[in-house]
XYZ file of C-alpha atoms in Angstrom:
746
model
C -5.748 2.513 34.509
C -7.580 2.846 37.800
C -11.192 1.647 38.059
C -11.884 4.216 40.768
C -13.405 7.594 40.079
C -12.284 10.866 41.597
C -13.672 10.890 45.123
C -16.259 13.556 45.781
C -15.584 13.752 49.495
C -16.609 17.327 50.308
C -20.079 17.397 51.763
C -22.285 20.488 51.879
C -21.013 21.408 55.360
C -17.358 21.180 54.331
C -18.009 23.301 51.250
C -19.953 25.804 53.336
C -17.016 26.063 55.728
C -14.728 27.109 52.874
C -16.930 30.099 52.101
C -17.695 31.084 55.671
C -14.072 30.671 56.717
C -12.864 32.850 53.857
C -15.316 35.665 54.609
C -15.618 35.698 58.407
C -12.158 37.070 58.677
C -10.352 40.300 59.104
C -13.148 42.593 57.911
C -15.447 42.011 60.882
C -12.566 42.352 63.352
C -11.069 45.515 61.848
C -13.721 47.654 60.144
C -16.866 47.764 62.366
C -15.613 50.709 64.415
C -14.888 52.792 61.326
C -18.239 51.739 59.828
C -20.224 52.815 62.906
C -18.317 56.064 63.201
C -19.074 56.797 59.546
C -22.660 55.517 59.202
C -24.016 55.448 62.737
C -26.922 53.043 63.203
C -26.934 52.517 59.424
C -23.634 50.615 59.645
C -25.491 47.315 59.935
C -27.546 48.329 56.888
C -24.305 48.923 54.992
C -23.189 45.372 55.790
C -26.575 43.955 54.764
C -26.444 45.906 51.510
C -22.975 44.493 50.868
C -24.406 41.013 51.444
C -27.271 41.644 48.999
C -24.859 42.758 46.278
C -22.658 39.753 47.019
C -25.738 37.507 46.773
C -26.419 38.478 43.156
C -22.873 37.448 42.295
C -23.120 34.316 44.449
C -26.065 33.138 42.350
C -24.199 33.767 39.096
C -21.019 32.132 40.442
C -23.048 29.075 41.469
C -24.367 28.549 37.949
C -21.010 29.177 36.290
C -19.263 26.958 38.833
C -21.498 23.964 38.135
C -21.015 24.449 34.387
C -17.270 25.256 34.308
C -15.346 23.880 37.310
C -12.011 25.365 36.236
C -8.934 26.708 37.991
C -8.937 30.503 38.013
C -12.505 30.969 39.262
C -13.985 34.347 38.358
C -11.078 35.148 36.042
C -11.701 31.993 34.029
C -15.450 32.668 33.696
C -14.905 36.242 32.501
C -12.068 35.335 30.131
C -14.001 32.416 28.660
C -17.276 34.290 28.188
C -16.284 37.891 27.471
C -12.853 37.328 25.935
C -9.262 38.147 26.888
C -9.723 41.945 26.975
C -12.160 41.669 29.871
C -10.240 38.626 31.087
C -7.175 40.845 31.439
C -9.180 43.323 33.503
C -10.644 40.556 35.676
C -7.284 38.820 36.109
C -5.350 41.925 37.102
C -8.211 43.155 39.311
C -8.418 39.783 41.035
C -4.659 39.496 41.482
C -4.085 43.025 42.773
C -7.375 43.008 44.670
C -6.150 40.010 46.630
C -2.802 41.745 47.178
C -4.554 44.863 48.558
C -6.778 42.657 50.704
C -3.738 40.784 52.043
C -2.041 44.078 52.899
C -5.235 45.226 54.643
C -5.396 41.989 56.643
C -1.748 42.304 57.648
C -2.152 45.888 58.848
C -5.064 44.623 60.949
C -2.793 41.818 62.152
C -0.203 44.421 63.130
C -2.787 46.384 65.129
C -3.792 43.265 67.065
C -0.197 42.278 67.842
C 0.622 45.833 68.908
C -2.449 45.871 71.151
C -1.661 42.506 72.747
C 1.936 43.428 73.587
C 1.331 47.105 74.295
C 3.544 48.326 71.451
C 3.252 51.819 69.992
C 5.209 54.600 68.334
C 7.460 54.524 65.306
C 10.788 53.029 64.328
C 13.374 55.103 62.486
C 13.897 58.827 62.078
C 12.303 61.341 59.710
C 11.081 60.134 56.314
C 12.577 56.709 56.997
C 10.405 56.154 60.079
C 7.619 53.595 60.100
C 4.938 52.872 62.652
C 5.230 49.799 64.827
C 1.930 48.522 63.411
C 3.233 48.647 59.848
C 6.558 47.140 60.877
C 4.719 44.195 62.414
C 2.545 43.988 59.298
C 5.656 43.869 57.093
C 7.246 41.118 59.194
C 3.984 39.156 59.258
C 3.438 39.624 55.535
C 6.959 38.445 54.732
C 6.403 35.411 56.994
C 3.201 34.332 55.242
C 4.733 34.910 51.817
C 7.628 32.678 52.888
C 5.195 30.000 54.077
C 3.525 29.971 50.663
C 6.901 30.107 48.906
C 8.165 26.930 50.569
C 4.808 25.202 50.137
C 3.429 24.792 53.645
C -0.281 24.094 53.159
C -3.146 25.169 55.344
C -5.000 21.988 56.187
C -8.757 21.654 56.029
C -8.947 20.693 59.691
C -7.068 23.796 60.831
C -9.354 25.984 58.727
C -12.408 24.300 60.242
C -11.089 24.884 63.761
C -10.471 28.569 63.003
C -13.985 28.968 61.584
C -15.595 27.302 64.601
C -13.569 29.456 67.020
C -14.401 32.693 65.206
C -18.106 31.907 64.966
C -18.187 30.852 68.625
C -16.442 34.044 69.777
C -18.777 36.221 67.725
C -21.833 34.236 68.915
C -20.911 34.736 72.581
C -20.173 38.402 71.921
C -23.543 38.841 70.208
C -25.466 37.022 72.957
C -23.875 38.946 75.828
C -24.147 42.207 73.929
C -27.841 41.619 73.267
C -28.454 41.399 77.015
C -27.035 44.893 77.447
C -28.419 46.427 74.264
C -30.534 49.567 74.528
C -32.185 51.089 71.439
C -31.424 54.525 72.837
C -27.711 53.805 72.543
C -27.898 53.517 68.773
C -26.070 56.427 67.146
C -28.055 58.672 64.857
C -28.561 57.303 61.349
C -26.738 58.938 58.491
C -27.732 59.736 54.936
C -28.190 57.186 52.187
C -25.053 58.436 50.446
C -22.950 57.956 53.583
C -24.389 54.472 54.023
C -23.430 53.590 50.465
C -19.935 54.987 51.023
C -19.663 52.781 54.094
C -20.768 49.783 52.020
C -17.950 50.545 49.589
C -15.518 50.604 52.520
C -16.602 47.310 54.090
C -17.208 45.276 50.922
C -13.754 43.770 51.439
C -15.496 41.681 54.128
C -17.381 39.789 51.380
C -14.441 38.589 49.321
C -13.892 34.898 48.839
C -17.199 33.087 48.403
C -16.343 32.507 44.728
C -13.438 30.335 45.940
C -15.930 27.533 46.637
C -16.380 27.085 42.890
C -12.716 26.109 42.533
C -13.386 22.808 44.361
C -16.648 22.046 42.535
C -15.348 18.687 41.276
C -14.716 17.475 44.829
C -18.172 18.331 46.198
C -20.763 15.598 46.595
C -23.718 16.218 44.294
C -22.316 19.602 43.190
C -25.480 20.512 41.286
C -27.242 20.900 44.629
C -24.496 21.354 47.199
C -22.324 23.906 45.374
C -25.100 26.537 45.144
C -26.157 25.779 48.707
C -22.596 26.326 49.928
C -21.982 29.534 47.943
C -25.362 31.109 48.658
C -25.531 29.771 52.215
C -22.122 31.190 53.094
C -23.177 34.679 51.970
C -26.445 34.460 53.932
C -24.756 33.246 57.125
C -21.974 35.809 56.965
C -24.388 38.664 56.257
C -26.541 37.731 59.262
C -23.490 37.459 61.518
C -22.141 40.809 60.340
C -25.491 42.567 60.830
C -25.972 41.171 64.356
C -22.439 42.094 65.412
C -22.864 45.651 64.123
C -26.222 46.114 65.875
C -24.831 44.792 69.148
C -21.722 46.957 68.900
C -23.893 50.026 68.368
C -26.580 49.300 70.990
C -24.610 47.653 73.827
C -22.493 50.726 74.616
C -23.484 54.352 75.273
C -23.863 56.549 72.229
C -20.529 58.116 71.347
C -18.535 55.313 73.019
C -16.973 54.060 69.766
C -16.278 57.583 68.552
C -14.486 58.293 71.825
C -12.446 55.105 71.451
C -11.311 55.949 67.924
C -10.597 59.610 68.688
C -9.198 59.058 72.184
C -5.622 59.342 71.052
C -4.982 55.662 71.672
C -2.490 54.601 69.031
C -3.992 51.253 68.029
C -7.717 51.343 68.837
C -9.759 48.285 67.850
C -13.369 49.154 68.524
C -14.702 45.599 68.664
C -12.233 44.768 71.447
C -13.161 47.860 73.502
C -16.844 47.011 73.118
C -16.137 43.443 74.243
C -14.288 44.696 77.305
C -17.165 47.047 78.131
C -19.700 44.212 77.840
C -17.897 41.435 79.716
C -14.517 42.688 80.864
C -11.046 41.426 80.075
C -12.150 37.871 79.200
C -14.332 38.976 76.301
C -11.761 41.532 75.174
C -9.041 38.873 75.222
C -11.176 36.439 73.255
C -11.819 39.089 70.610
C -8.128 39.942 70.467
C -7.331 36.269 69.926
C -10.106 35.934 67.335
C -8.949 39.008 65.461
C -5.403 37.688 65.376
C -6.600 34.356 63.967
C -8.899 36.057 61.460
C -6.337 38.460 60.044
C -3.621 35.803 59.799
C -5.916 33.216 58.195
C -7.389 35.681 55.699
C -3.966 36.969 54.639
C -2.582 33.484 54.120
C -5.637 32.379 52.123
C -5.427 35.467 49.887
C -1.735 34.941 49.120
C -2.442 31.298 48.292
C -5.371 32.227 46.018
C -3.347 34.830 44.131
C -0.904 32.215 42.808
C -3.806 30.339 41.195
C -4.883 33.516 39.427
C -1.321 33.946 38.133
C -1.280 30.371 36.906
C -4.539 30.726 34.977
C -3.425 34.048 33.432
C -0.050 32.591 32.472
C -1.695 29.564 30.876
C -3.779 31.909 28.713
C -0.698 34.095 28.026
C -2.338 37.185 29.516
C 0.917 37.405 31.473
C 4.144 35.621 30.665
C 3.955 31.856 31.315
C 7.379 32.227 32.956
C 5.501 33.340 36.088
C 4.204 29.768 36.351
C 7.681 28.329 36.861
C 7.607 25.731 39.622
C 10.336 25.716 42.259
C 12.417 22.550 41.762
C 12.559 21.863 45.500
C 9.362 23.265 46.973
C 7.006 22.595 44.066
C 5.411 26.066 44.321
C 4.931 28.831 41.710
C 7.682 30.782 43.433
C 7.949 33.639 40.950
C 4.245 34.460 41.154
C 4.316 34.223 44.939
C 7.465 36.342 45.119
C 6.020 39.125 42.944
C 2.714 39.062 44.811
C 4.575 39.159 48.116
C 6.584 42.174 46.989
C 3.379 44.000 46.028
C 1.769 43.190 49.370
C 4.733 44.588 51.286
C 4.712 47.707 49.093
C 0.987 48.237 49.694
C 1.506 47.876 53.452
C 4.087 50.659 53.384
C 2.181 53.150 51.223
C -1.458 52.519 52.187
C -3.681 53.057 55.209
C -6.656 50.897 56.179
C -9.153 52.991 54.219
C -7.126 52.911 51.007
C -6.291 49.218 51.272
C -9.837 48.080 52.044
C -11.310 50.478 49.473
C -8.976 49.306 46.709
C -9.669 45.651 47.499
C -13.417 46.339 47.516
C -13.348 48.421 44.318
C -11.351 45.884 42.320
C -13.574 43.011 43.390
C -16.709 44.985 42.569
C -15.333 45.293 39.027
C -14.771 41.528 38.944
C -18.254 40.764 40.271
C -19.875 43.078 37.731
C -18.004 41.317 34.916
C -18.833 37.886 36.354
C -22.570 38.654 36.232
C -22.122 39.888 32.669
C -20.332 36.629 31.838
C -23.390 34.688 32.978
C -25.644 36.794 30.763
C -23.428 36.030 27.758
C -23.243 32.289 28.455
C -27.023 32.044 28.824
C -27.734 34.156 25.758
C -25.232 32.462 23.445
C -25.857 29.017 24.999
C -22.862 27.074 23.580
C -23.390 23.312 23.451
C -20.870 22.587 26.207
C -22.610 24.947 28.654
C -24.789 22.634 30.771
C -25.032 23.987 34.344
C -26.668 21.836 37.015
C -27.951 24.967 38.752
C -29.523 27.938 37.021
C -30.093 31.409 38.424
C -33.792 32.041 39.092
C -35.596 35.065 37.640
C -33.137 35.229 34.759
C -32.127 37.731 33.410
C -33.302 40.064 36.195
C -30.950 38.924 38.970
C -27.676 38.903 36.993
C -28.614 42.276 35.481
C -29.117 43.621 39.010
C -25.752 42.072 39.894
C -24.079 43.994 37.081
C -25.851 47.257 37.913
C -25.334 47.188 41.687
C -21.717 46.020 41.508
C -20.719 48.831 39.163
C -23.013 51.389 40.861
C -21.441 50.770 44.267
C -18.052 51.639 42.774
C -19.137 55.287 42.775
C -19.262 55.194 46.567
C -15.809 53.728 47.112
C -13.504 56.277 48.777
C -11.998 58.755 46.281
C -8.358 57.622 46.292
C -9.329 53.946 46.273
C -11.815 54.531 43.436
C -9.188 56.278 41.311
C -6.750 53.474 42.057
C -9.315 50.801 41.079
C -10.203 52.510 37.801
C -6.515 53.174 37.150
C -5.699 49.467 37.510
C -8.638 48.505 35.263
C -7.490 51.017 32.634
C -3.908 49.782 32.886
C -5.182 46.209 32.404
C -6.893 47.269 29.166
C -3.657 48.861 27.930
C -1.728 45.768 29.035
C -3.980 43.632 26.866
C -3.799 45.900 23.834
C -0.022 46.398 23.906
C 1.189 43.105 25.389
C -1.259 40.241 25.785
C -3.225 40.669 22.546
C -0.231 39.687 20.429
C 0.410 36.610 22.591
C -2.886 35.134 23.718
C -4.921 33.020 21.329
C -8.101 32.200 23.234
C -11.212 33.808 21.775
C -14.122 34.574 24.104
C -17.604 33.153 23.572
C -18.976 36.672 23.006
C -16.485 37.541 20.253
C -16.973 34.180 18.558
C -20.720 34.749 18.564
C -20.451 38.270 17.128
C -17.937 37.362 14.431
C -19.882 34.263 13.391
C -22.926 36.475 12.781
C -21.146 39.436 11.267
C -23.741 39.802 8.496
C -26.665 39.920 10.921
C -25.301 42.144 13.701
C -24.586 45.904 13.668
C -21.324 46.939 12.026
C -20.176 48.687 15.205
C -20.424 45.470 17.218
C -18.522 43.501 14.580
C -15.883 46.222 14.302
C -15.391 46.313 18.081
C -15.064 42.521 18.284
C -12.573 42.500 15.416
C -10.528 45.336 16.883
C -9.925 43.651 20.244
C -9.857 39.989 19.229
C -6.655 38.189 20.216
C -3.853 37.979 17.705
C -1.418 35.528 19.183
C 0.452 35.368 15.906
C 0.655 32.264 13.777
C 1.619 29.237 15.837
C 4.544 27.567 14.053
C 5.520 23.936 14.458
C 8.904 23.067 12.939
C 9.847 19.518 11.935
C 13.515 18.786 11.146
C 13.561 16.009 8.531
C 16.374 13.532 7.988
C 15.047 9.957 8.097
C 12.332 9.061 5.535
C 11.256 6.113 7.690
C 9.897 8.434 10.387
C 8.837 11.428 8.303
C 5.149 10.530 8.305
C 4.911 10.032 12.080
C 6.670 13.325 12.817
C 4.520 15.254 10.340
C 1.380 13.600 11.710
C 2.250 14.722 15.228
C 3.272 18.219 14.138
C 0.191 18.667 11.953
C -2.158 17.540 14.710
C -0.678 20.120 17.070
C -0.707 22.858 14.439
C -4.321 22.111 13.536
C -5.485 22.345 17.133
C -3.552 25.587 17.640
C -4.694 27.127 14.349
C -1.074 27.221 13.202
C 1.189 26.048 10.402
C 3.901 23.460 9.860
C 7.443 24.207 8.704
C 9.178 21.078 7.398
C 12.927 21.734 7.395
C 15.292 19.384 5.585
C 18.792 20.031 6.877
C 21.540 18.924 4.470
C 24.966 18.600 6.061
C 27.876 19.800 3.957
C 31.499 18.825 4.741
C 33.533 21.563 6.409
C 35.921 21.612 3.467
C 33.107 22.513 1.043
C 31.761 26.044 0.775
C 28.025 26.477 1.186
C 27.935 28.470 -2.058
C 29.236 25.495 -3.987
C 26.883 23.174 -2.152
C 23.932 25.365 -3.073
C 24.807 25.022 -6.740
C 25.271 21.248 -6.485
C 22.757 20.425 -3.774
C 21.896 16.959 -5.095
C 25.488 15.860 -4.608
C 25.221 16.253 -0.828
C 22.261 14.012 -0.120
C 19.383 16.426 -0.471
C 16.205 14.345 -0.486
C 13.520 16.100 -2.479
C 11.127 13.188 -1.938
C 11.127 13.519 1.850
C 10.263 17.202 1.542
C 7.420 16.532 -0.902
C 6.102 13.682 1.242
C 6.071 16.006 4.251
C 4.048 18.547 2.308
C 1.444 15.983 1.240
C 1.138 14.458 4.712
C 0.640 17.846 6.358
C -1.971 18.854 3.818
C -4.100 15.828 4.775
C -4.699 17.646 8.079
C -5.735 20.761 6.167
C -3.002 22.878 7.789
C -0.722 25.328 5.965
C 2.719 23.890 5.369
C 5.997 25.407 4.251
C 9.057 23.398 3.303
C 12.664 24.501 3.540
C 15.995 22.937 2.618
C 18.865 24.285 4.691
C 22.520 23.728 3.808
C 24.842 23.732 6.805
C 28.198 22.478 7.964
C 26.353 21.218 11.037
C 23.494 18.749 11.325
C 21.756 18.502 14.696
C 23.112 21.816 15.946
C 21.487 23.585 12.993
C 18.058 22.647 14.355
C 18.335 25.323 17.049
C 19.311 28.049 14.584
C 16.515 26.991 12.222
C 13.991 27.164 15.056
C 15.075 30.751 15.676
C 15.124 31.629 11.966
C 11.575 30.386 11.378
C 10.318 31.729 14.726
C 9.112 28.301 15.792
C 6.888 27.917 18.858
C 7.431 24.162 18.955
C 9.949 21.772 17.392
C 8.912 18.165 16.740
C 11.878 15.911 16.026
C 12.781 12.261 15.948
C 14.756 10.384 18.577
C 18.426 10.184 17.760
C 21.863 9.992 19.378
C 21.304 13.477 20.817
C 18.320 12.202 22.852
C 20.162 9.537 24.785
C 20.587 11.766 27.825
C 17.001 12.643 28.696
C 16.993 16.091 27.072
C 16.222 17.466 23.623
C 19.669 19.014 23.194
C 23.081 17.372 23.147
C 25.398 17.673 26.132
C 27.481 20.364 24.465
C 24.433 22.372 23.442
C 22.994 22.028 26.929
C 26.097 23.654 28.387
C 26.361 26.472 25.863
C 22.800 27.760 25.356
C 19.099 27.366 26.137
C 16.694 25.829 23.651
C 14.939 28.599 21.645
C 11.395 27.196 21.998
C 9.519 24.165 23.298
C 10.746 20.804 21.987
C 9.129 17.383 21.713
C 11.189 14.360 20.675
C 9.398 11.262 19.384
C 10.710 7.762 19.989
C 8.497 6.091 17.418
C 7.305 2.526 17.921
C 4.221 2.929 15.763
C 2.294 6.199 16.054
C -0.817 5.503 18.115
C -2.277 8.245 20.299
C -5.356 6.320 21.440
C -4.188 5.821 25.062
C -1.780 8.436 26.417
C 0.104 8.272 29.725
C 1.494 11.447 31.342
C 3.655 10.958 34.463
C 4.082 14.122 36.527
C 5.760 15.408 39.637
C 4.898 19.028 38.857
C 7.908 20.068 36.779
C 7.753 22.641 33.953
C 8.278 20.083 31.196
C 5.384 17.994 32.516
C 3.225 21.097 31.940
C 4.150 20.818 28.252
C 3.342 17.096 28.391
C -0.127 17.981 29.695
C -0.612 20.533 26.925
C 0.443 18.016 24.268
C -1.873 15.378 25.734
C -4.770 17.816 25.647
C -4.070 18.722 22.003
C -3.764 15.087 20.928
C -6.957 14.224 22.782
C -8.786 16.969 20.898
C -7.454 15.743 17.544
C -7.568 11.954 17.972
C -10.070 11.456 20.809
C -7.314 10.017 22.997
C -7.899 8.530 26.424
C -5.505 10.335 28.795
C -4.129 8.978 32.072
C -2.075 10.955 34.597
C 0.426 9.174 36.838
C 2.118 10.310 40.042
C 4.447 8.137 42.110
C 4.288 8.713 45.863
C 7.475 10.559 46.752
C 9.737 10.258 49.751
C 8.066 11.845 52.781
C 4.756 12.111 50.890
C 1.611 10.243 51.966
C -0.648 8.577 49.451
C -3.425 11.005 50.387
C -1.119 13.951 49.625
C -0.125 12.350 46.317
C -3.779 11.892 45.317
C -4.590 15.464 46.270
C -1.596 16.759 44.282
C -2.639 14.830 41.183
C -6.257 16.026 41.427
C -5.162 19.664 41.733
C -2.591 19.291 38.937
C -5.196 17.745 36.641
C -7.642 20.586 37.336
C -4.961 23.228 36.737
C -4.132 21.699 33.348
C -7.702 21.205 32.071
C -7.380 17.423 32.414
C -9.878 16.858 35.218
C -11.589 14.109 33.228
C -8.361 12.125 32.772
C -7.755 8.811 34.538
C -5.765 9.503 37.720
C -3.174 6.898 38.696
C -1.197 7.017 41.967
C 1.516 4.413 42.518
C 3.464 3.433 45.645
C 6.286 2.016 43.516
C 9.438 3.931 42.597
C 9.095 6.275 39.636
C 10.750 4.028 37.063
C 8.717 0.965 38.074
C 5.486 2.956 38.258
C 5.941 4.348 34.745
C 6.943 0.964 33.333
C 3.899 -0.800 34.788
C 1.448 1.915 33.727
C 2.917 2.221 30.215
C 2.092 -1.414 29.521
C -1.585 -0.408 29.142
C -0.918 2.658 26.984
C 0.095 3.354 23.401
C 2.060 6.562 23.983
C 4.094 7.884 26.907
C 4.574 11.646 27.321
C 7.457 12.298 29.695
C 9.137 15.560 30.657
C 12.837 16.151 30.104
C 15.037 15.348 33.077
C 15.660 18.108 35.611
C 18.977 16.575 36.639
C 22.138 18.450 35.799
C 24.697 17.100 33.341
C 27.187 15.989 36.016
C 24.452 14.206 37.933
C 23.372 12.328 34.817
C 26.935 11.343 33.966
C 27.314 9.818 37.434
C 23.844 8.345 38.008
C 22.299 8.025 34.575
C 18.956 9.303 33.359
C 15.519 8.105 34.418
C 14.169 9.104 31.008
C 16.672 6.895 29.181
C 15.956 3.925 31.458
C 12.199 4.298 31.007
C 12.419 4.692 27.227
C 14.360 1.454 26.923
C 11.938 -0.468 29.161
C 8.546 0.469 27.707
C 7.135 -0.929 24.458
C 5.003 2.041 23.427
C 6.057 5.192 21.621
C 7.601 7.869 23.824
C 7.293 11.621 23.480
C 9.964 13.540 25.406
C 8.866 17.122 26.157
C 11.178 19.979 27.093
C 9.946 23.488 27.907
C 12.017 26.476 26.844
C 13.356 28.294 29.890
C 16.507 29.995 31.024
C 18.956 27.982 33.108
C 22.161 29.116 34.728
C 25.392 27.214 34.190
C 25.065 25.906 37.744
C 21.589 24.512 36.971
C 22.872 22.918 33.778
C 25.680 21.191 35.633
C 24.017 20.270 38.896
C 20.264 20.536 38.237
């Protein structure tokens, strides 16, 4: 156990940079020309209005972030407070909103590349043709998806450099433009409706400030610095946007931007033309370079953020947890990134700038409206665990205004984009009702509150909460019984898990019958074949001490261990808890033959019992899928027994200690174990686990990822560790499909 606490090494400036760097991106380098052409001198007002609406949400996000620093950001807040129905809407809107935003950024990236190299026209013939800009966007999008797929990380220093460069370029542009500004150059103002429509178009420029809340645990004095960073980033960005728009409008003759956009030039970028007009080629070149940096950085950040949304949704079973599969080599959620990348490329092909920016804006306005509503619920219900360090002033006025303005602005999003946004929200509702509702189990704070006061509240409210409450089905934990000496420990473990998951225990006593004896005869003479009625009755009594439903079964079979897999399927088990036996000698739950012939039907945990004691739990991890199950089991045992949990990561080959610490911190946050003890060791994996296990009473270790041939030649780390440590060991194996090649070679 380490005596050091998690370092809070992000100061207020570093946190502020995250927000500013996320927002001062593609929007200001792509949309100002369209905004001025649409709203005239009111374009700057449209940006200010967008900032005001973002500010209401920034205040709410600041309070929620200091109270619930969880992976998933806005999705987590909405799902936790309003329940999985609205969580489904928020999750899908956030995921696809980021995909639309990434496509928008990449089309902007394509325009800048085409402008720099003087490229124009189309590639292909007839319906198969595609503009050069979109072709570049597709290539760029595929490149950034690949970067995220293989795990290349954007460093904090690089992000800081990009932010400083962008702010410096815009500051010089604003200063020089101010010297040439003439009020008479301002284009005529437009109507309020047009201004609001422009706000709906450019709101994509305000995405991302909520991302600061995802690093709340790493910020020094987060109660003060987190709100300062979130709110400060919105204020700074709004001021920058407004100044740039005023300068663009006033520093060039009236009609200049309209002429640029309608001049017939194939890839006009108004901010660059204005820069060239103000200060010649140098300023235009700087803006071209800045726009290229901004669009690339924003796209990469959005793709990276989308995988976190997928992870949080998969953990809550809003989407299939299979999306969270980690690449065995790159350590990235490759399926989620691959699907998101495919959507981004599709959106690039089918959408123009107006549709892409409008859809991204519309979907995030839905999220922000729900986020403000989530704050209202958390404050009104006030659960005991909700203790924010920062509270929104003038409550409930400001979050109510956040809800109203976020949803009201949706009306002014461009028609096609508005229909698309509402269509996605409606599809998310249907997705929940027909898919996620039968799988997810998490109940929202709002539903819990309504159902707990069903006699006091209106029948309609209770009926609505009942109708949409999650019905993940009964969680079933199966325990194969054979050895009376370990029955109690296995039932204790299974019952603890079932209790925490609101499920039931199925104790299955498998009686092996000789091949020469028919099962019909055995059924009539069951006592002759070693059926142990006492072990079944003992299992029932032990499970009932945890106040969980228990069913017992006696199964006659010509097989013994192999029958466990069929029984798990028969009783629709979600988890099998079994004792360590000859089948476990190879670092996996199944035997070698079973491993080659089929996949396990559900999650398995195998207990090597040396005295059941869950007071101090150790979970080693390198990010594999089975270590995710280890984390889940540790969390459940902690809830039941008050366990102290430690996470261990051994520094890998080519990995620095700083990278290892950062990995473990992020992994802990993603698995709701941020308060666990974090241990990083420079020793080899086997030594690190052995040394750390000496101070713990239970070791939770994931099944080996090595293939069968590799284990036959080089042995199994799991087996070596199990034999070395003195504490009980819990081997965890997650159900997943593996090809024959993976089974043989890993």
